[in-house]
CSV table of C-alpha atoms and ligand atoms in Angstrom, one decimal:
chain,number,residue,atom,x,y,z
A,10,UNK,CA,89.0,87.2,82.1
A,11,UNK,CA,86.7,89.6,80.6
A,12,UNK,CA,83.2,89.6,79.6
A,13,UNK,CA,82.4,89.2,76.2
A,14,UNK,CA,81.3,92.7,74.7
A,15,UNK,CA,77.6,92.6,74.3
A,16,UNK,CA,76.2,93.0,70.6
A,17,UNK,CA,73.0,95.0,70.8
A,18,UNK,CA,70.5,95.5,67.7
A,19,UNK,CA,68.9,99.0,67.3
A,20,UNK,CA,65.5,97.9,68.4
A,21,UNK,CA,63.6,99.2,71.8
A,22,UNK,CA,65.3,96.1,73.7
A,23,UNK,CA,69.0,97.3,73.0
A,24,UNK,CA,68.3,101.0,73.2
A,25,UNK,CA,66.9,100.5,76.7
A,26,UNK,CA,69.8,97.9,77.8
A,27,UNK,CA,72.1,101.0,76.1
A,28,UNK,CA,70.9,103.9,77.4
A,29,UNK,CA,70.8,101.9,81.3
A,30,UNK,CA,74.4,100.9,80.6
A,31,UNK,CA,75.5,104.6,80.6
A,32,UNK,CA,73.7,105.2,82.9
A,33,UNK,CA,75.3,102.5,84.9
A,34,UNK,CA,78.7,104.0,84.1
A,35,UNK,CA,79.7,101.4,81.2
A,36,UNK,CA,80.8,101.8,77.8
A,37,UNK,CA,78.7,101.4,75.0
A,38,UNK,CA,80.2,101.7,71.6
A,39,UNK,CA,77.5,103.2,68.9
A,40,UNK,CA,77.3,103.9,65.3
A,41,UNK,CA,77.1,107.6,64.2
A,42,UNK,CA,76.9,108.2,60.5
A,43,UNK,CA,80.6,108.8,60.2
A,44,UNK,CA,82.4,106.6,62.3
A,45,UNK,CA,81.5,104.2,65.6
A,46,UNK,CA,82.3,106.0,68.8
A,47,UNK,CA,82.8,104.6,72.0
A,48,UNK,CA,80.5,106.1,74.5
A,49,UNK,CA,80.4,107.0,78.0
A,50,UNK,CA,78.1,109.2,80.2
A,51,UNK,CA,79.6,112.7,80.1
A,52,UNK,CA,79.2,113.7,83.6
A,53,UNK,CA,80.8,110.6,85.1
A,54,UNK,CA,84.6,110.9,85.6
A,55,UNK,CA,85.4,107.4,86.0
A,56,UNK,CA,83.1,106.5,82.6
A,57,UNK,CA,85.4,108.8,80.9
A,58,UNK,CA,88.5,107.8,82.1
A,59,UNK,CA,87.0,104.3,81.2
A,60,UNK,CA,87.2,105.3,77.6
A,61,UNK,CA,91.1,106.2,77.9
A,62,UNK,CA,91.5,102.6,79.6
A,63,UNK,CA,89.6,100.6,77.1
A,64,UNK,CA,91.4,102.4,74.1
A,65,UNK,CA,95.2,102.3,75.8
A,66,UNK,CA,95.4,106.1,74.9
A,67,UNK,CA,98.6,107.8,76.3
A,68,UNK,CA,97.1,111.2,76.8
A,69,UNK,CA,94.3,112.9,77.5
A,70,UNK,CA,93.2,114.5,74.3
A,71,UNK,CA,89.8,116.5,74.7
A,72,UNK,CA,86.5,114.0,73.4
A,73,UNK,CA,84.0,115.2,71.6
A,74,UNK,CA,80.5,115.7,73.5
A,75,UNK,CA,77.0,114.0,71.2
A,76,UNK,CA,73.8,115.3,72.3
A,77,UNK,CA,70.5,114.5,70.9
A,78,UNK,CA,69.9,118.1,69.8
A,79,UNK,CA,70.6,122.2,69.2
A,80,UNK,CA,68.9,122.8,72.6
A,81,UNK,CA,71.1,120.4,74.7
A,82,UNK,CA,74.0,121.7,73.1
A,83,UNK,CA,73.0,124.9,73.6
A,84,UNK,CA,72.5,124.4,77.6
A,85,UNK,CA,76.8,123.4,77.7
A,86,UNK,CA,78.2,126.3,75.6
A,87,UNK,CA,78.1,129.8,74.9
A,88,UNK,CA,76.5,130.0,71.7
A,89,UNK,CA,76.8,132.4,69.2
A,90,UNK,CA,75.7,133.5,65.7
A,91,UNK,CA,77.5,131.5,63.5
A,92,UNK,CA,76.9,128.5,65.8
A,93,UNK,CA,73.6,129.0,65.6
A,94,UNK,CA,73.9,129.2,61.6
A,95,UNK,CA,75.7,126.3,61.4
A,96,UNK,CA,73.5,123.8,63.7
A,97,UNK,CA,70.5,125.1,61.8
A,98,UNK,CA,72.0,124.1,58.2
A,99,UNK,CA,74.2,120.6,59.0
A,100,UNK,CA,72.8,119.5,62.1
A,101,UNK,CA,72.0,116.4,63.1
A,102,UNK,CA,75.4,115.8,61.1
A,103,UNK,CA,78.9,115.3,60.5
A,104,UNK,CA,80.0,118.7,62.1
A,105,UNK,CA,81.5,119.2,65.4
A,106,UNK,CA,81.5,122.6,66.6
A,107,UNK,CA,84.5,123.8,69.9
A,108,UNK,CA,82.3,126.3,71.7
A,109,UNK,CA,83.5,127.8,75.3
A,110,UNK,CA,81.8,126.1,77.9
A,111,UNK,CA,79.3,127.6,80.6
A,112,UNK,CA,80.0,128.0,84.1
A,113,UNK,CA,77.4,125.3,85.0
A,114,UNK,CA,78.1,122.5,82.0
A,115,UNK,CA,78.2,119.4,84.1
A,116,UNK,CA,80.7,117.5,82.5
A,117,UNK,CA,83.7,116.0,83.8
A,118,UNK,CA,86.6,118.1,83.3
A,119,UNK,CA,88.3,114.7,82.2
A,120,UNK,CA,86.3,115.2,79.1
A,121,UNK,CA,88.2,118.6,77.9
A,122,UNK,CA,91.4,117.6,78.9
A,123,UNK,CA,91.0,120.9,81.2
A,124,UNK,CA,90.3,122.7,78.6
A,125,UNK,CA,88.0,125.8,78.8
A,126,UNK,CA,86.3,124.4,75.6
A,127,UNK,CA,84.2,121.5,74.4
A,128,UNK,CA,83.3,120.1,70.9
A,129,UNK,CA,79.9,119.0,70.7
A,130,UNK,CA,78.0,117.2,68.1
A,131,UNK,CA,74.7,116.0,66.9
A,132,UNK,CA,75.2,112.9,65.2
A,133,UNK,CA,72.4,112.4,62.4
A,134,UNK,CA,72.6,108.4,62.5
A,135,UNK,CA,68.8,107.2,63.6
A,136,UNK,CA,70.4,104.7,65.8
A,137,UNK,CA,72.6,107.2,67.6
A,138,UNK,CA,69.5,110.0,67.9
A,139,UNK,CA,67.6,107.5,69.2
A,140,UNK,CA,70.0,106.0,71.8
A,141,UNK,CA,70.9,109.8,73.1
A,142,UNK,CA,67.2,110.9,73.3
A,143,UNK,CA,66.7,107.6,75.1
A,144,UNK,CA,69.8,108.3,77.6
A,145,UNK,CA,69.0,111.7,77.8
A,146,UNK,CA,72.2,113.5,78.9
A,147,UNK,CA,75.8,114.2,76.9
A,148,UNK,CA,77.8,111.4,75.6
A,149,UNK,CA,81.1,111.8,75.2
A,150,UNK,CA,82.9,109.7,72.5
A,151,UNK,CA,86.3,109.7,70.9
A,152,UNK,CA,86.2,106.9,67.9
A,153,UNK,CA,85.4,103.3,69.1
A,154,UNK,CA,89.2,101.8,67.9
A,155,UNK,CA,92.4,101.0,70.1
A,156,UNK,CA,94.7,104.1,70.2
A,157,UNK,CA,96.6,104.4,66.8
A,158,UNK,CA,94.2,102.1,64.7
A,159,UNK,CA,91.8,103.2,62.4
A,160,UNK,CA,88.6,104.8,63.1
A,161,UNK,CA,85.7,101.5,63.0
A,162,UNK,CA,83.0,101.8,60.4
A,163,UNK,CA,80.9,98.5,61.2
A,164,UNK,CA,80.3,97.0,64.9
A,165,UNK,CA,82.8,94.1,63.5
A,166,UNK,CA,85.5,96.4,63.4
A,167,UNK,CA,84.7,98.1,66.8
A,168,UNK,CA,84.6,93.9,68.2
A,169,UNK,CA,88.1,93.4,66.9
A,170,UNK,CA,89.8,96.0,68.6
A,171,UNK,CA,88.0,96.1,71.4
A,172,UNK,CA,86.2,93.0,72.1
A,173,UNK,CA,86.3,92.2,76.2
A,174,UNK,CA,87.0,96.1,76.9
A,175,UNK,CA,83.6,97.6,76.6
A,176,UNK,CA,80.2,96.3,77.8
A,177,UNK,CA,78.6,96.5,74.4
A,178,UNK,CA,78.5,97.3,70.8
A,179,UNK,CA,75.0,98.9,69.3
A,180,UNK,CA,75.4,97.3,66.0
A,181,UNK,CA,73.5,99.2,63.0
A,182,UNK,CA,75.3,98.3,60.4
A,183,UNK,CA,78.1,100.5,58.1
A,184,UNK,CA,78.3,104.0,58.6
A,185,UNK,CA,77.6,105.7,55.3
A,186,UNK,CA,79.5,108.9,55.5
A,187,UNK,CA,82.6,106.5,57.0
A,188,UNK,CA,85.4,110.0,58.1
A,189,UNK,CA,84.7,111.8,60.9
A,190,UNK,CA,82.9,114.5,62.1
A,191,UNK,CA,84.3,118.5,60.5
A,192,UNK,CA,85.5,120.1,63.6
A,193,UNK,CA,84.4,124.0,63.2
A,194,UNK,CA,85.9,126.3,66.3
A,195,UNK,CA,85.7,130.0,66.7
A,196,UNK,CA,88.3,133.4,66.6
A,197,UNK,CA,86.3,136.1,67.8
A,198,UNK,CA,83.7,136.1,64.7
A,199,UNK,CA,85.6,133.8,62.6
A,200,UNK,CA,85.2,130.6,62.2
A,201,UNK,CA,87.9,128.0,61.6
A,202,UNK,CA,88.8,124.6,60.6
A,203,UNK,CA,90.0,122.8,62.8
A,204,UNK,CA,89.8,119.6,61.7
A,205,UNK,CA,88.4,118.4,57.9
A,206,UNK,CA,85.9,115.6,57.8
A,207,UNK,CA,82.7,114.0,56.3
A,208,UNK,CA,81.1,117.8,55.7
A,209,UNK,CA,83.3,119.1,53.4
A,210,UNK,CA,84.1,123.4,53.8
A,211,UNK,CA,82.8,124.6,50.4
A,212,UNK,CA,79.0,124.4,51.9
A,213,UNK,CA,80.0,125.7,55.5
A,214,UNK,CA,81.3,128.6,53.9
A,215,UNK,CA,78.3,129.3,51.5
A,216,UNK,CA,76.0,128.8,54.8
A,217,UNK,CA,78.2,131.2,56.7
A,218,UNK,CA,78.7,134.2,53.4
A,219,UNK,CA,82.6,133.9,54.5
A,220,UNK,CA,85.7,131.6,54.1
A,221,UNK,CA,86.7,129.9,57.1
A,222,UNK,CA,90.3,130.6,58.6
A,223,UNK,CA,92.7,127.5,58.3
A,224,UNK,CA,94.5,126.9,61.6
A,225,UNK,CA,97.8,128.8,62.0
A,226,UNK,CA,100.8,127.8,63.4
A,227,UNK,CA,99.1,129.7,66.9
A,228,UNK,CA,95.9,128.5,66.6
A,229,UNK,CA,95.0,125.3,69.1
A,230,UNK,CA,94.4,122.4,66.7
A,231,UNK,CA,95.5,119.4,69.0
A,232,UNK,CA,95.3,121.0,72.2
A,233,UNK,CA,95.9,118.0,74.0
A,234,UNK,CA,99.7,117.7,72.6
A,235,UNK,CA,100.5,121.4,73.8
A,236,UNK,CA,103.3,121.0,76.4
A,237,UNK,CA,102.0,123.3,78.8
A,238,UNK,CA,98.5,123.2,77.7
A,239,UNK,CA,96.7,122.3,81.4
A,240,UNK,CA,99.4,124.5,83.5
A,241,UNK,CA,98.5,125.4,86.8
A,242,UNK,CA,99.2,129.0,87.8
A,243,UNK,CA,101.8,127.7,90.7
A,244,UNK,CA,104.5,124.9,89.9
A,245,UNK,CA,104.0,121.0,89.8
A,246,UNK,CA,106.9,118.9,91.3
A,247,UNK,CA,106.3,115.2,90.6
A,248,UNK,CA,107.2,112.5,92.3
A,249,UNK,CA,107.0,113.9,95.5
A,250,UNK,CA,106.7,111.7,98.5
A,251,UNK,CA,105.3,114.6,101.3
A,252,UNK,CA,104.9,118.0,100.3
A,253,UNK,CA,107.3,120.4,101.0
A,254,UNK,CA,107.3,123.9,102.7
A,255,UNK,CA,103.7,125.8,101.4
A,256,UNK,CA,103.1,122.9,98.7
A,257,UNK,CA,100.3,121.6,98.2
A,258,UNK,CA,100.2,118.1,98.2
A,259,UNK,CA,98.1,116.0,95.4
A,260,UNK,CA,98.5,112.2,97.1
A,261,UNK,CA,98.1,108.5,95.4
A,262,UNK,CA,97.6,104.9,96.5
A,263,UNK,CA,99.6,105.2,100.4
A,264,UNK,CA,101.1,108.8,99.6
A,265,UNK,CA,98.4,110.6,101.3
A,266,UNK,CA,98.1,114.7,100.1
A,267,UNK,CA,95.5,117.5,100.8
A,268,UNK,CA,93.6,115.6,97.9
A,269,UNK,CA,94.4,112.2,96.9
A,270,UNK,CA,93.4,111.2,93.2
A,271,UNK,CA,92.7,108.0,94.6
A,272,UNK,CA,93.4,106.8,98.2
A,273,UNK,CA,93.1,102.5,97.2
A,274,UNK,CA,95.7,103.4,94.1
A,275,UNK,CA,92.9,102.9,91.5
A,276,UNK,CA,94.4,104.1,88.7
A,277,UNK,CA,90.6,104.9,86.7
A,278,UNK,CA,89.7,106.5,89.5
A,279,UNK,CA,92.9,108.8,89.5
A,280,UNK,CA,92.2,109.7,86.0
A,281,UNK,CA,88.6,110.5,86.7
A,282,UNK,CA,90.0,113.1,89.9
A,283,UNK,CA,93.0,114.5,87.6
A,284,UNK,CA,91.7,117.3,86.4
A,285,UNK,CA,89.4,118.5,89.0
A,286,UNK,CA,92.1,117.7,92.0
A,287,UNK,CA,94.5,119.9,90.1
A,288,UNK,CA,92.1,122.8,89.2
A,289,UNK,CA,90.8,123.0,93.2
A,290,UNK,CA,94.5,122.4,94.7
A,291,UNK,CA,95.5,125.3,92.3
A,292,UNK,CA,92.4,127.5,93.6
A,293,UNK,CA,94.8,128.0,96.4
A,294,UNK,CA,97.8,129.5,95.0
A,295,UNK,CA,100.8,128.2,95.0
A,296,UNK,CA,103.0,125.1,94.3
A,297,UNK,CA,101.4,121.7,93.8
A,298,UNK,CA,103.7,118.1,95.1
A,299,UNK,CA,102.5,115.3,93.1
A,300,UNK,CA,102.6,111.9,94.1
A,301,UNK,CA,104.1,109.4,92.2
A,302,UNK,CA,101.8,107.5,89.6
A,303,UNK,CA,102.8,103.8,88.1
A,304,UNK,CA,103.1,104.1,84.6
A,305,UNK,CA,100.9,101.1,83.8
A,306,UNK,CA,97.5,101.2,82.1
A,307,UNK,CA,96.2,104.5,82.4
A,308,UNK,CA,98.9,105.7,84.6
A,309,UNK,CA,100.6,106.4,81.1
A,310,UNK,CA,98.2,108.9,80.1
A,311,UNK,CA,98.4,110.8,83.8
A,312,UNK,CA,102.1,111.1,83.7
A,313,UNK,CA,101.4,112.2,80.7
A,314,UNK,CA,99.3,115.0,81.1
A,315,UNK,CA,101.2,115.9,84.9
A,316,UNK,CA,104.4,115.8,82.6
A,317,UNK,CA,103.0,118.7,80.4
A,318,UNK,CA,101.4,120.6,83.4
A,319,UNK,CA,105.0,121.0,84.9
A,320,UNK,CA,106.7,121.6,81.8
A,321,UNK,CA,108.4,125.3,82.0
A,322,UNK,CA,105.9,127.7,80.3
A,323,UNK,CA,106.1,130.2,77.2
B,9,LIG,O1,83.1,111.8,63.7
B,9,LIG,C1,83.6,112.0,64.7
B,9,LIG,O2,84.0,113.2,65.0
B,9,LIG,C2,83.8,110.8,65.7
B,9,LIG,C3,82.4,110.3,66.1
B,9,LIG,C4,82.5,109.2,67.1
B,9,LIG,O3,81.7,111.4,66.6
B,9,LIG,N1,84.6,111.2,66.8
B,9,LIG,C5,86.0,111.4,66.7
B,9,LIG,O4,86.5,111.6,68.0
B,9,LIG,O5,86.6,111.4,65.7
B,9,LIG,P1,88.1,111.6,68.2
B,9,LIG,O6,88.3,111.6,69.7
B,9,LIG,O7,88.7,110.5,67.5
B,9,LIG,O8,88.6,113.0,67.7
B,9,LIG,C6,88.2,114.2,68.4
B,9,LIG,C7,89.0,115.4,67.9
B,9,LIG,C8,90.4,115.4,68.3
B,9,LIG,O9,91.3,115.7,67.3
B,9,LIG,C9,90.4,116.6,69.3
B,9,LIG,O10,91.6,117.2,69.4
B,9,LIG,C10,89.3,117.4,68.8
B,9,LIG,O11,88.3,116.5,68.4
B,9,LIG,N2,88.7,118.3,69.9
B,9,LIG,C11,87.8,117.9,70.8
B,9,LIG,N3,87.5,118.9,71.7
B,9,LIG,C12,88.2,119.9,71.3
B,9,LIG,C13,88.4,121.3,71.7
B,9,LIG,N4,87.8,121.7,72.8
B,9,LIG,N5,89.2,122.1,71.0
B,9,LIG,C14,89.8,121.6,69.9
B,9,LIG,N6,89.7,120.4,69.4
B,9,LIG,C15,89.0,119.5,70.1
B,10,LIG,MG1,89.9,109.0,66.4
């Protein structure tokens, strides 16, 4: 049986016990001011594959990164000049800016999906500034809801999906803006709409003097449904029980490999190592085996994303 999820109240008590609780590795569901989003410390792989668990995602989609402000965003990313006009004019707010990430970031690689960019946001909900300035590092968060439900707007609604699955719920009431976050990327010096939400374009584009560029058909809006969109240079073959001749061999639970992405068959673990284990084994050149991965709990969303990896490439 599992615990009962925690309700915490937005006073120095539950901002201490919620700041501690990522720290500790746990998942702390928090209100932003357009949705709730389940939160786990950024830098920890098996916090972030935590999230995927507790929501019963199927894939991997990249989460977006909350900071407490421009400055710690700024430490993750390369910034540029309409970044920079854009934080000044809506942040802390509903806008989520896909920046490419800096050689040093920190975060797990489970939190981009692999991908060579990150969404980051600063969330203008008191609760939520206060709770990340308190924690002090980068919280990723998808929204706080079972996969395929609606996005939560009260701690209630975060409880009924989720209830048992997450160590608490920082209740502060209904979020006011209620959609989530605009998500802005970048074309060279365009910027585009990836995704629309609680800011709505008409004042990003006044802020920014030009229209933004809607997502065409070849622009990355979902990356994480690409077929081949982690594909290691060399080719996967799944399901492999040793490698063969010049694989390298990624192992699982008692099929050992050059890297195992978890040795005791701990399937949060595995998720946590995916990305990384993939990315060094591929460092090396050439084919990768791949051990077989159960398809229960989050063994869904690894096949998943291993299925992709070795689909056949554009
Ligand atoms: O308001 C919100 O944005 C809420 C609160 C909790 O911040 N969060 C939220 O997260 O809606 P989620 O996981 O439900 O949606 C994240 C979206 C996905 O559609 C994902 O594809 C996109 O952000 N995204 C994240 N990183 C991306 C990246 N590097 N490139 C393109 N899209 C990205
Ligand atoms: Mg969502």
């Amino acid at each position: 049986m599992s615990p009962a999820t925690l309700r915490l109240h937005p006073d120095t008590e539950g901002l201490d016990r919620a700041a501690k609780l990522f720290a500790s590795g746990a998942l702390v569901a928090f209100p932003t001011e357009t949705v709730y989003g389940l939160g786990a410390d950024a830098t920890q792989g098996k916090a972030v594959a935590a999230i995927y668990e507790a929501k019963g995602r199927p894939s991997f989609n990249p989460l977006i990164v909350h900071l407490a402000d421009t400055a710690a965003a700024q430490a993750l990313v390369e910034w540029n000049t309409q970044a920079d006009i854009l934080a000044r004019a809506f942040w802390p707010g509903p806008l989520t800016l896909v920046l490419p990430l800096r050689a040093d970031h920190g975060l797990s690689p489970l939190v981009t999906a692999g991908l060579p960019t990150v969404g980051l946001r600063v969330p203008a909900h008191p609760a939520a500034r206060a709770l990340l300035a308190k924690f002090g590092g980068p919280v990723a968060a998808p929204s706080a809801n079972p996969s395929g439900r609606i996005s939560p707007t009260t701690a209630d609604h975060v409880l009924a999906g989720l209830d048992g699955r997450i160590a608490a719920v920082l209740d502060d009431g209904p979020c006011t803006v209620g959609l989530e976050s605009t998500i802005i990327g970048f074309d060279g010096p365009h910027a585009v709409l990836l995704r629309e939400g609680g800011l709505p374009p008409e004042p990003i584009e006044a802020a920014l003097g030009s229209r933004l560029i809607q997502p065409s058909g070849t622009t990355i809006t979902a990356p994480g449904q690409m077929s081949s969109h982690y594909a290691p240079r060399g080719s996967l073959r799944l399901n492999a029980t040793s490698a063969g001749a010049g694989e390298h061999m990624l192992g699982f639970g008692p099929v050992k490999g050059d890297l195992s992405l978890s040795e005791s068959g701990d399937l949060v673990e595995a998720a946590a190592n995916l990305f990384g284990h993939l990315h060094q084994l591929d460092t090396l050149g050439g084919p990768i085996a791949v051990a077989p991965v159960p398809m229960n709990g989050l063994g869904r969303a690894i096949n998943d994303r291993l299925r992709r990896a070795a689909a056949p490439r554009d």
